[in-house]
mmCIF file of C-alpha atoms and ligand atoms in Angstrom:
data_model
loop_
_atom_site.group_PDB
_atom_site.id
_atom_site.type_symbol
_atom_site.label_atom_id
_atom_site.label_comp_id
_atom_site.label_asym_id
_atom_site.label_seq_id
_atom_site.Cartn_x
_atom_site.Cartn_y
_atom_site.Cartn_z
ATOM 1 C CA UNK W 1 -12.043 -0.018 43.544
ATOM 2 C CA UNK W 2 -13.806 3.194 45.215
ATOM 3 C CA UNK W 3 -15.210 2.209 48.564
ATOM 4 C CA UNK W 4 -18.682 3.237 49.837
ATOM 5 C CA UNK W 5 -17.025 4.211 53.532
ATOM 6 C CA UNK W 6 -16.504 7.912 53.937
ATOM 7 C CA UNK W 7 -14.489 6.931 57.269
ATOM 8 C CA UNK W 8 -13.002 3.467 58.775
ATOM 9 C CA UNK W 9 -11.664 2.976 61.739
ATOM 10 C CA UNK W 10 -8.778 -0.317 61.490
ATOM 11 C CA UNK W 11 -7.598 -2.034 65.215
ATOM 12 C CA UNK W 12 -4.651 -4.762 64.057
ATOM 13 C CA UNK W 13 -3.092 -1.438 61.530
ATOM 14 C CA UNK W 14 0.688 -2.113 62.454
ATOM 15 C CA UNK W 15 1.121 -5.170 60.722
ATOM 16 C CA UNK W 16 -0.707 -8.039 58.265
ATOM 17 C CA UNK W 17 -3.426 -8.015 57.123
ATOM 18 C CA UNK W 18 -4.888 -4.957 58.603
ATOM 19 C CA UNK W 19 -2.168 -2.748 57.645
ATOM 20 C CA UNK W 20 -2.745 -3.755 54.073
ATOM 21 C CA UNK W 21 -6.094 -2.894 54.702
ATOM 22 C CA UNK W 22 -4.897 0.582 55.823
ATOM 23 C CA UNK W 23 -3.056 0.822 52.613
ATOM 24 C CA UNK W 24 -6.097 0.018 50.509
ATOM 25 C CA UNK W 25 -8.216 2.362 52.297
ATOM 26 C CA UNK W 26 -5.758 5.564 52.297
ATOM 27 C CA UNK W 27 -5.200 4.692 48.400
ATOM 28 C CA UNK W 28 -8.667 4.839 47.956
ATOM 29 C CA UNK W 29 -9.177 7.937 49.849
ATOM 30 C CA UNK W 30 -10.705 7.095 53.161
ATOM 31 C CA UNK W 31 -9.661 8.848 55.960
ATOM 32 C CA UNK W 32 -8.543 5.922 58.974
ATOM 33 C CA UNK W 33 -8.053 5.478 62.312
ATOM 34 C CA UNK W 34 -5.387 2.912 63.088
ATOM 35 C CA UNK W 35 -5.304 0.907 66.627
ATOM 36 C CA UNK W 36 -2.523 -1.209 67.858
ATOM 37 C CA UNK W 37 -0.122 -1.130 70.481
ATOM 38 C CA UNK W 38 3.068 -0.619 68.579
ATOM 39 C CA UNK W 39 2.384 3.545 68.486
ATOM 40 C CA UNK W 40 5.924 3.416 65.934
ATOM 41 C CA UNK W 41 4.252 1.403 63.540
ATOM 42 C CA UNK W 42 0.857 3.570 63.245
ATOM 43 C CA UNK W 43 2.687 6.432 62.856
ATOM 44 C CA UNK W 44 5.066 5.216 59.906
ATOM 45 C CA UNK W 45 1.567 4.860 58.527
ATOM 46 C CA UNK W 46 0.475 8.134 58.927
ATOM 47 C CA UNK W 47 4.126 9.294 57.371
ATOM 48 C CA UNK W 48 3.183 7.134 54.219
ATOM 49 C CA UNK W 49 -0.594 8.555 53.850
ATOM 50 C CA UNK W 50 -2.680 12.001 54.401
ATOM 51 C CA UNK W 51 -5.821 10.917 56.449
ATOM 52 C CA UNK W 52 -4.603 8.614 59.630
ATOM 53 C CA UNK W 53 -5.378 9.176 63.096
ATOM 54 C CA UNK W 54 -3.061 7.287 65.334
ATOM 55 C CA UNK W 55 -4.806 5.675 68.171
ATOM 56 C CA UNK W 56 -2.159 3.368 70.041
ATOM 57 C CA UNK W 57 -4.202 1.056 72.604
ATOM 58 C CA UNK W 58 -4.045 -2.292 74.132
ATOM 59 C CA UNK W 59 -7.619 -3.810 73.546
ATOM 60 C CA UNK W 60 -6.825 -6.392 76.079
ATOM 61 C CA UNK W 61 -7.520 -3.866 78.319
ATOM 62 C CA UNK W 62 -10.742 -2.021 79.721
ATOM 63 C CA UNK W 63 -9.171 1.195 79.147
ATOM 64 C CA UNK W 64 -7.925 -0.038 75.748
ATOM 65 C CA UNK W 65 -11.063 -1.254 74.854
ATOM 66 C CA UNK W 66 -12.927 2.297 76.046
ATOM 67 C CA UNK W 67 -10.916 4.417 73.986
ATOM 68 C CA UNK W 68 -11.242 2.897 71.088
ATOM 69 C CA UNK W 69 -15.246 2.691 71.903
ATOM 70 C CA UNK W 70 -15.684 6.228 72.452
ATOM 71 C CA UNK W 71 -14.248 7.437 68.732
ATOM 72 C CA UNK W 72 -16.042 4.718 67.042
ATOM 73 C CA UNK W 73 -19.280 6.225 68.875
ATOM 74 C CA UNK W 74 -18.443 10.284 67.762
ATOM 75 C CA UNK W 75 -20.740 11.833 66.562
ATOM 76 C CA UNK W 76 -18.501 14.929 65.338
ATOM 77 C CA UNK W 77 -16.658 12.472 63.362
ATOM 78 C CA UNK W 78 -18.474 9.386 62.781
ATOM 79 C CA UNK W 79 -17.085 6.341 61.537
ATOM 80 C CA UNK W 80 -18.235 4.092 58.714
ATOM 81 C CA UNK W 81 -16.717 1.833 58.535
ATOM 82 C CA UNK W 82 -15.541 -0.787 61.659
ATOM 83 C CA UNK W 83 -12.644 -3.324 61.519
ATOM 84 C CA UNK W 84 -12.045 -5.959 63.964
ATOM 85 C CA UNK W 85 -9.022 -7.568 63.125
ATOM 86 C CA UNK W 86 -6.241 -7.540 65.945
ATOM 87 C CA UNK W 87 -6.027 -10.778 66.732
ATOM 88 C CA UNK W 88 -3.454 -13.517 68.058
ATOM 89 C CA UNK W 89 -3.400 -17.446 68.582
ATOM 90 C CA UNK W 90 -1.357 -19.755 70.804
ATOM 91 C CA UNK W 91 0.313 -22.623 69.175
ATOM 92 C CA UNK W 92 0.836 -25.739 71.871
ATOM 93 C CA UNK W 93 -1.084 -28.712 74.408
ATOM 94 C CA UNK W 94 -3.603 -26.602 76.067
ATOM 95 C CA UNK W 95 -2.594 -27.703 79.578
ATOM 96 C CA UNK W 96 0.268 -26.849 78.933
ATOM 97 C CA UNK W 97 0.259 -23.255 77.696
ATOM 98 C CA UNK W 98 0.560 -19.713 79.703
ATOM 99 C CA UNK W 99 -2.839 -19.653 80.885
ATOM 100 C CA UNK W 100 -2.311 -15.937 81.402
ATOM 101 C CA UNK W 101 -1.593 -15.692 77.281
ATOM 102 C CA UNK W 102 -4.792 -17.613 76.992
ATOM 103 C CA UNK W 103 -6.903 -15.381 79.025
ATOM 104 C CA UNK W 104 -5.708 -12.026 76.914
ATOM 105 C CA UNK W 105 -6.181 -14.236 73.664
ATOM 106 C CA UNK W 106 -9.531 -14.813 74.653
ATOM 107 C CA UNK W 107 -9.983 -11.167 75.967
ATOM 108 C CA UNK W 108 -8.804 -9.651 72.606
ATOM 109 C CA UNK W 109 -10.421 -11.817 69.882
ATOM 110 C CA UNK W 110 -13.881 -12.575 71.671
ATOM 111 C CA UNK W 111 -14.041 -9.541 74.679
ATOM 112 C CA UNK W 112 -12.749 -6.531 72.669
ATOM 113 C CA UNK W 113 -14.459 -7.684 69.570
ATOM 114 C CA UNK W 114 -17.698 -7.939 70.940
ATOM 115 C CA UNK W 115 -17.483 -4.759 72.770
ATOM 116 C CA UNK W 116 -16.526 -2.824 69.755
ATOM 117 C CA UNK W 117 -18.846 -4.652 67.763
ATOM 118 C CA UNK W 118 -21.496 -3.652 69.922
ATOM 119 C CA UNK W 119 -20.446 0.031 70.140
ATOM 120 C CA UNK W 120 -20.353 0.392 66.498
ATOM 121 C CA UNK W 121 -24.012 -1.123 65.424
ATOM 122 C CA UNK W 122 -25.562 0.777 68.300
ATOM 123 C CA UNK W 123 -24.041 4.114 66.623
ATOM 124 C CA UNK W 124 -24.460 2.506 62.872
ATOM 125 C CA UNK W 125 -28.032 1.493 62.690
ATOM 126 C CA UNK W 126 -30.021 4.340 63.899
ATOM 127 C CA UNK W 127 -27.669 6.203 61.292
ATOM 128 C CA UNK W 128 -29.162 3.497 58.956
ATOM 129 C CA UNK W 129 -25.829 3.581 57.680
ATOM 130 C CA UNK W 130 -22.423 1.617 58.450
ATOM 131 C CA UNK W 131 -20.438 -1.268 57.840
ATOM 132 C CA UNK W 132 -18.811 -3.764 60.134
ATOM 133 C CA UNK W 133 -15.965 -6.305 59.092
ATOM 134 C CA UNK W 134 -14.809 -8.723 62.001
ATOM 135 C CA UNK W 135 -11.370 -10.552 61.029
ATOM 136 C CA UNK W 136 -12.409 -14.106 61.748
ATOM 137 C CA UNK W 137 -10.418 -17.588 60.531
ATOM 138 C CA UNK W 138 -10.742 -20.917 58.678
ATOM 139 C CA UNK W 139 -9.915 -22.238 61.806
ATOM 140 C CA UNK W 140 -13.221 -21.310 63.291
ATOM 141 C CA UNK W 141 -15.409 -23.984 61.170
ATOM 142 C CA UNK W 142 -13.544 -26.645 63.079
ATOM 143 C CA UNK W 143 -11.872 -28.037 66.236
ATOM 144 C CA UNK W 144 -8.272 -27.462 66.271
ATOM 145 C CA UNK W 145 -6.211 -29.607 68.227
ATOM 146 C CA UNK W 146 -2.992 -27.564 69.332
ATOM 147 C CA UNK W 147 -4.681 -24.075 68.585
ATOM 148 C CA UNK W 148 -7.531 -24.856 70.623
ATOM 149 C CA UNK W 149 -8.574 -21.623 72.295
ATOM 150 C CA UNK W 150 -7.755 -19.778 68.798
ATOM 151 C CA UNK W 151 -9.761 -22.271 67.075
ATOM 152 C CA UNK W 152 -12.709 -21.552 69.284
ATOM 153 C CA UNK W 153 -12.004 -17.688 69.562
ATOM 154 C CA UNK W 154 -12.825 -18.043 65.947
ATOM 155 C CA UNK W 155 -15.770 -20.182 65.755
ATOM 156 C CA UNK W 156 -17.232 -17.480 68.506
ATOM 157 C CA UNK W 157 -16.655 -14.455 65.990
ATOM 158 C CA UNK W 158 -18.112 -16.543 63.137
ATOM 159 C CA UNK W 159 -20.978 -17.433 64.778
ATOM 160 C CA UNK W 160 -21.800 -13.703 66.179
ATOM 161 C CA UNK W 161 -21.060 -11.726 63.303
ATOM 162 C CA UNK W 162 -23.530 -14.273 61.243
ATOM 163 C CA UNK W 163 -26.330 -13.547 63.387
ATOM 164 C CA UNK W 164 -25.570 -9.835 63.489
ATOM 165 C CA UNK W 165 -25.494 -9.986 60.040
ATOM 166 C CA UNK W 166 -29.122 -11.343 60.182
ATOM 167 C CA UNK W 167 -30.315 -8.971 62.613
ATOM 168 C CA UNK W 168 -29.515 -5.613 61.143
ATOM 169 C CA UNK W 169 -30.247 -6.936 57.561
ATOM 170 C CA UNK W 170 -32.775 -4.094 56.144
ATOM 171 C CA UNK W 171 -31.428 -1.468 58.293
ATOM 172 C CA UNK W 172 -28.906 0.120 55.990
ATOM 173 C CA UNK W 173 -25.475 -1.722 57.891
ATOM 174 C CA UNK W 174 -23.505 -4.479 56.806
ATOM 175 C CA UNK W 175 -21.980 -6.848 58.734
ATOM 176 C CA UNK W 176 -19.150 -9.778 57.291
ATOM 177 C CA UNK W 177 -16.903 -12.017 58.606
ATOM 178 C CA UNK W 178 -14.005 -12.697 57.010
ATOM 179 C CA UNK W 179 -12.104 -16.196 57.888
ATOM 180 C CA UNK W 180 -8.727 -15.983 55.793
ATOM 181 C CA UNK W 181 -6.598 -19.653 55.837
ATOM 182 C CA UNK W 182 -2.752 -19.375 55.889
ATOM 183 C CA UNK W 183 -1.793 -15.989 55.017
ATOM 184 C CA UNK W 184 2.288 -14.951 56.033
ATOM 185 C CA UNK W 185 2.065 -12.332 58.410
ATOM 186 C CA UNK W 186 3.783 -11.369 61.862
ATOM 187 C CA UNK W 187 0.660 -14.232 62.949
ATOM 188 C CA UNK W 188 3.010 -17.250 62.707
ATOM 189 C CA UNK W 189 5.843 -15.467 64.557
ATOM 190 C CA UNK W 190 3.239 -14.389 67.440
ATOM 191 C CA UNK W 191 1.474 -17.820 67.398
ATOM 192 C CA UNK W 192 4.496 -19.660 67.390
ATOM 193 C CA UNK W 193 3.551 -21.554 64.099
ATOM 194 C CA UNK W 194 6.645 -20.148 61.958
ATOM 195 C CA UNK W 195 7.181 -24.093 61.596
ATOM 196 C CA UNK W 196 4.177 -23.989 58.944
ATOM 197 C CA UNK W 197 6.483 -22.189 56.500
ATOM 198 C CA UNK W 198 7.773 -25.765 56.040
ATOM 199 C CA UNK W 199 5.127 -27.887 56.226
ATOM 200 C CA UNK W 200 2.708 -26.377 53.981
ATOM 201 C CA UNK W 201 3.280 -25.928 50.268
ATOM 202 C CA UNK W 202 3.298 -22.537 48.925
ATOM 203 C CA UNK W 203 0.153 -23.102 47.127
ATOM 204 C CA UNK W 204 -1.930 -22.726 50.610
ATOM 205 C CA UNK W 205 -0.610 -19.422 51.596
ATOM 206 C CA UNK W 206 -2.331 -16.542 50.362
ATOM 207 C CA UNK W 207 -1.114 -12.984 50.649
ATOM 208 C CA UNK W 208 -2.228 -10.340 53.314
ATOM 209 C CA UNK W 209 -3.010 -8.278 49.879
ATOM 210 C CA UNK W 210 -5.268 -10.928 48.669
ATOM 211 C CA UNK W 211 -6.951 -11.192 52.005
ATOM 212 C CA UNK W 212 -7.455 -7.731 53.223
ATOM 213 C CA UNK W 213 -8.734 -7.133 49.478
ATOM 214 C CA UNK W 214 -11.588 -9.412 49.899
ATOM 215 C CA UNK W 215 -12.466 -8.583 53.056
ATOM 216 C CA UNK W 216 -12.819 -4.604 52.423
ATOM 217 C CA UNK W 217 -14.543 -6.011 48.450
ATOM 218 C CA UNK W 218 -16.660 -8.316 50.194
ATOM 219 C CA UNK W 219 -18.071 -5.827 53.329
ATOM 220 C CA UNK W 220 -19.098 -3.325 50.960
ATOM 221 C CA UNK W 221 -20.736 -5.492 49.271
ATOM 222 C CA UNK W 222 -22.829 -6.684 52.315
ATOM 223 C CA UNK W 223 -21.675 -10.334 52.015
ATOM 224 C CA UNK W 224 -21.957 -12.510 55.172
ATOM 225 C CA UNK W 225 -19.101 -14.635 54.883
ATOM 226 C CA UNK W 226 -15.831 -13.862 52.943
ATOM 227 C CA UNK W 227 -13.906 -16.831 52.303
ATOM 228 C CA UNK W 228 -10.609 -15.582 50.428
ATOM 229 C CA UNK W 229 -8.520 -18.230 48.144
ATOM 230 C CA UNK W 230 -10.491 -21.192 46.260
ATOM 231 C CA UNK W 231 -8.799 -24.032 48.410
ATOM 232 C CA UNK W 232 -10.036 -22.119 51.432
ATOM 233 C CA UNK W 233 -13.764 -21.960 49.868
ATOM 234 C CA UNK W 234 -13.361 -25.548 49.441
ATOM 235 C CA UNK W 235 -12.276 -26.158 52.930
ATOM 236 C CA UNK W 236 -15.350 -23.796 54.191
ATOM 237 C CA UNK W 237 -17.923 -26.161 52.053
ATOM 238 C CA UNK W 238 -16.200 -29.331 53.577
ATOM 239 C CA UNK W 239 -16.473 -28.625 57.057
ATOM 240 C CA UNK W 240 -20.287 -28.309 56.950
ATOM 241 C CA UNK W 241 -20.525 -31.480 55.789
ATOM 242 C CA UNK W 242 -17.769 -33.554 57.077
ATOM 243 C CA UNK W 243 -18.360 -35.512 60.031
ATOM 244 C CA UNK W 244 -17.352 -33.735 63.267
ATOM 245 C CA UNK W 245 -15.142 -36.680 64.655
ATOM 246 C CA UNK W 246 -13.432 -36.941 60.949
ATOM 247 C CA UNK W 247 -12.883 -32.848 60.841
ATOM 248 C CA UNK W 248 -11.195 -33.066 64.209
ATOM 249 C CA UNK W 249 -9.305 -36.200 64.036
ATOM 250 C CA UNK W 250 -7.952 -34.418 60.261
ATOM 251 C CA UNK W 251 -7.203 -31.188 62.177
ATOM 252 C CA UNK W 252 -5.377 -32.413 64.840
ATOM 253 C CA UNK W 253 -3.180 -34.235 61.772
ATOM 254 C CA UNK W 254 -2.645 -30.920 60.042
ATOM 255 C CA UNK W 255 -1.483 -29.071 63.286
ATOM 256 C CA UNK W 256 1.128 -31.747 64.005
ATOM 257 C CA UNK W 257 2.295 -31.038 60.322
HETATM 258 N N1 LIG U 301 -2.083 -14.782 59.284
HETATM 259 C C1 LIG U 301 -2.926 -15.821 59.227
HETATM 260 O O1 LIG U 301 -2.560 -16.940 58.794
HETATM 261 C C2 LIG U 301 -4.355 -15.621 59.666
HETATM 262 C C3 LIG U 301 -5.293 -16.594 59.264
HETATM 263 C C4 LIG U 301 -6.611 -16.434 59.647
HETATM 264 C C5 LIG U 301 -6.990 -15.344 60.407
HETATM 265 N N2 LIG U 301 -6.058 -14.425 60.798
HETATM 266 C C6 LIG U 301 -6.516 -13.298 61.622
HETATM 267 O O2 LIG U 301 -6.201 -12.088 60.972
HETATM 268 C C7 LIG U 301 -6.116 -11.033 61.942
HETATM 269 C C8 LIG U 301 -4.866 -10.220 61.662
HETATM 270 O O3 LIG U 301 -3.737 -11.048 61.887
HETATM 271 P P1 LIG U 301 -2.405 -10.975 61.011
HETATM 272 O O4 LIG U 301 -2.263 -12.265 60.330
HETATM 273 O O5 LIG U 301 -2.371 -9.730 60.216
HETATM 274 O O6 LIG U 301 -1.328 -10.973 62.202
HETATM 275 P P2 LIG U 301 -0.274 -9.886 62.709
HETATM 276 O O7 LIG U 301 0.601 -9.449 61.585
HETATM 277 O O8 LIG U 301 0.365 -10.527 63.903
HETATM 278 O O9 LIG U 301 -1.182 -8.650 63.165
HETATM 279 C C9 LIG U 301 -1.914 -8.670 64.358
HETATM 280 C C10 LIG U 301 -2.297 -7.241 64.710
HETATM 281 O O10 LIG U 301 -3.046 -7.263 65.957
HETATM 282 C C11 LIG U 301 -2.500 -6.283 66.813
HETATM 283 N N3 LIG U 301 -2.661 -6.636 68.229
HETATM 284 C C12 LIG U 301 -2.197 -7.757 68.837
HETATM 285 N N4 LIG U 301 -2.458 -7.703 70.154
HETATM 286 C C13 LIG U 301 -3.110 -6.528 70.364
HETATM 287 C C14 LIG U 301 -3.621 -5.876 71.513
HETATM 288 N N5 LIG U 301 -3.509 -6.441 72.738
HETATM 289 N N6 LIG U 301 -4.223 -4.668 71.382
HETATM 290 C C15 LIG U 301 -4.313 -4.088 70.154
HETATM 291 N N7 LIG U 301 -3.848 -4.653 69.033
HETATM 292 C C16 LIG U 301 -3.237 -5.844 69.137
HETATM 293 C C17 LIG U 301 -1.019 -6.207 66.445
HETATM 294 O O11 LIG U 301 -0.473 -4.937 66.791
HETATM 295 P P3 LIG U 301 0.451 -4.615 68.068
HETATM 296 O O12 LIG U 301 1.318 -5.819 68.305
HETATM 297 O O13 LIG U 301 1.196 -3.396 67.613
HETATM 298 O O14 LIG U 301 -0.516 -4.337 69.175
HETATM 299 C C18 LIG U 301 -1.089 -6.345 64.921
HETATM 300 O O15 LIG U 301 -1.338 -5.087 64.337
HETATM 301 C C19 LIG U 301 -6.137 -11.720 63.306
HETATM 302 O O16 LIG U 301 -7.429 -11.595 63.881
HETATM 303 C C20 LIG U 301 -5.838 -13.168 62.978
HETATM 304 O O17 LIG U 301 -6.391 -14.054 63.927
HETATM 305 C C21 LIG U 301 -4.749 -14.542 60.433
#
């Protein structure tokens, strides 16, 4: 498909699903700026395609998180498109976890997110033009026992990017989250949930391609909410109406495997 985004700027690039996304883009002709830590990785990208910028920061950072701000504010070389997807969970009893970890969890999925998030609608709108995709999860539309900050991470970037959605509607910028289920990535290794691979059927997993697909599909198309996979749309419909005490109780079941 040919993309509306003259530009996009991708944080998450080196692996997953935002590298896929990467892929998409540069096959579809959109110059990108790719932001991770892993500097290696973003520039094997730029080896494989014309039109990245490497931008190597850690967005748990303030200075991280500032440098990736200013170029998504340029005005020399604005950017269209904004995706918030570097992200990480913690698998394990909450009291019991790295509380350190925890902190930089929070500080990357819910600070840096919201920072960037702001930078980019307060450069998009009086443009009147500009899309934002923030990399959400199925995990955020309930509790999640043994994932619990990631689970609530989650639910936080759900719930903003649906009222940001609301608020710039008519302006000319899009906003979307997109909340992917099980999809096999470097996430498992990182979250320490690599035990999944054997407790869940193959039929749950979709693929990073599938996901970063509908995410890029479903931004330009101004959608709110971006639900890849039909068992994961199912899942998404259930949790608004299943009781909260049931969705938890189930959750907590799932995540013991
Ligand atoms: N895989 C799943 O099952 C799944 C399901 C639902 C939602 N998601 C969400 O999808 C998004 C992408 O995850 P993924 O599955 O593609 O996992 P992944 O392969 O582990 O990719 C995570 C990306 O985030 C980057 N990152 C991590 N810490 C960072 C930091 N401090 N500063 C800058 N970048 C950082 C990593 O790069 P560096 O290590 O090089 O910094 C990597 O590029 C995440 O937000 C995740 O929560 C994943």
């Amino acid at each position: 498909m040919g993309y509306p985004f003259a530009s996009a700027l991708v944080t998450g690039a080196s692996s997953g699903i935002g590298e896929v996304m990467v892929d998409l883009l540069a096959d579809a002709g959109v110059p990108t700026v790719v932001v991770a830590r892993r500097r290696d990785r973003l520039e094997e990208l730029a080896r494989r395609h014309d039109g990245i910028e490497v931008l190597a920061a850690d967005l748990t950072t303030d200075a991280g998180q500032q440098l990736v701000a200013e170029r998504v504010t340029s005005a020399e070389e604005p950017v269209d498109l904004v995706v918030n997807n570097a992200g990480f969970g913690t698998n394990g009893v909450f009291h019991e976890l790295d509380v350190d970890r925890l902190t930089d969890e929070v500080e990357l999925n819910v600070a840096a997110l919201t920072r960037l998030s702001h930078v980019a609608l307060a450069t998009m709108v009086p443009r009147r033009r500009g899309w934002l995709l923030n990399v959400s999860s199925i995990a955020g539309f309930q509790a999640a026992p043994r994932l619990a900050v990631y689970a609530a991470t989650k639910a936080y970037v759900t719930s903003l990017t649906e009222s940001l959605h609301e608020e710039v509607a008519g302006t000319g910028v899009k906003v979307s989250a997109l909340c992917p289920g099980l999809t096999r990535t470097e996430f498992q290794q990182v979250s320490s949930t690599d035990h999944y691979a054997d407790t869940f059927p193959d039929f749950v997993w979709t693929s990073p391609e599938q996901v970063a697909r509908a995410g890029l599909d479903g931004v330009a198309k101004g959608r709110a909410l971006i639900v890849p996979g039909v068992i994961y749309k199912g899942v998404a419909a259930a949790a608004g109406v299943t009781p909260r005490g049931l969705a938890r109780k189930l959750s907590g079941l799932v995540q013991r495997g």
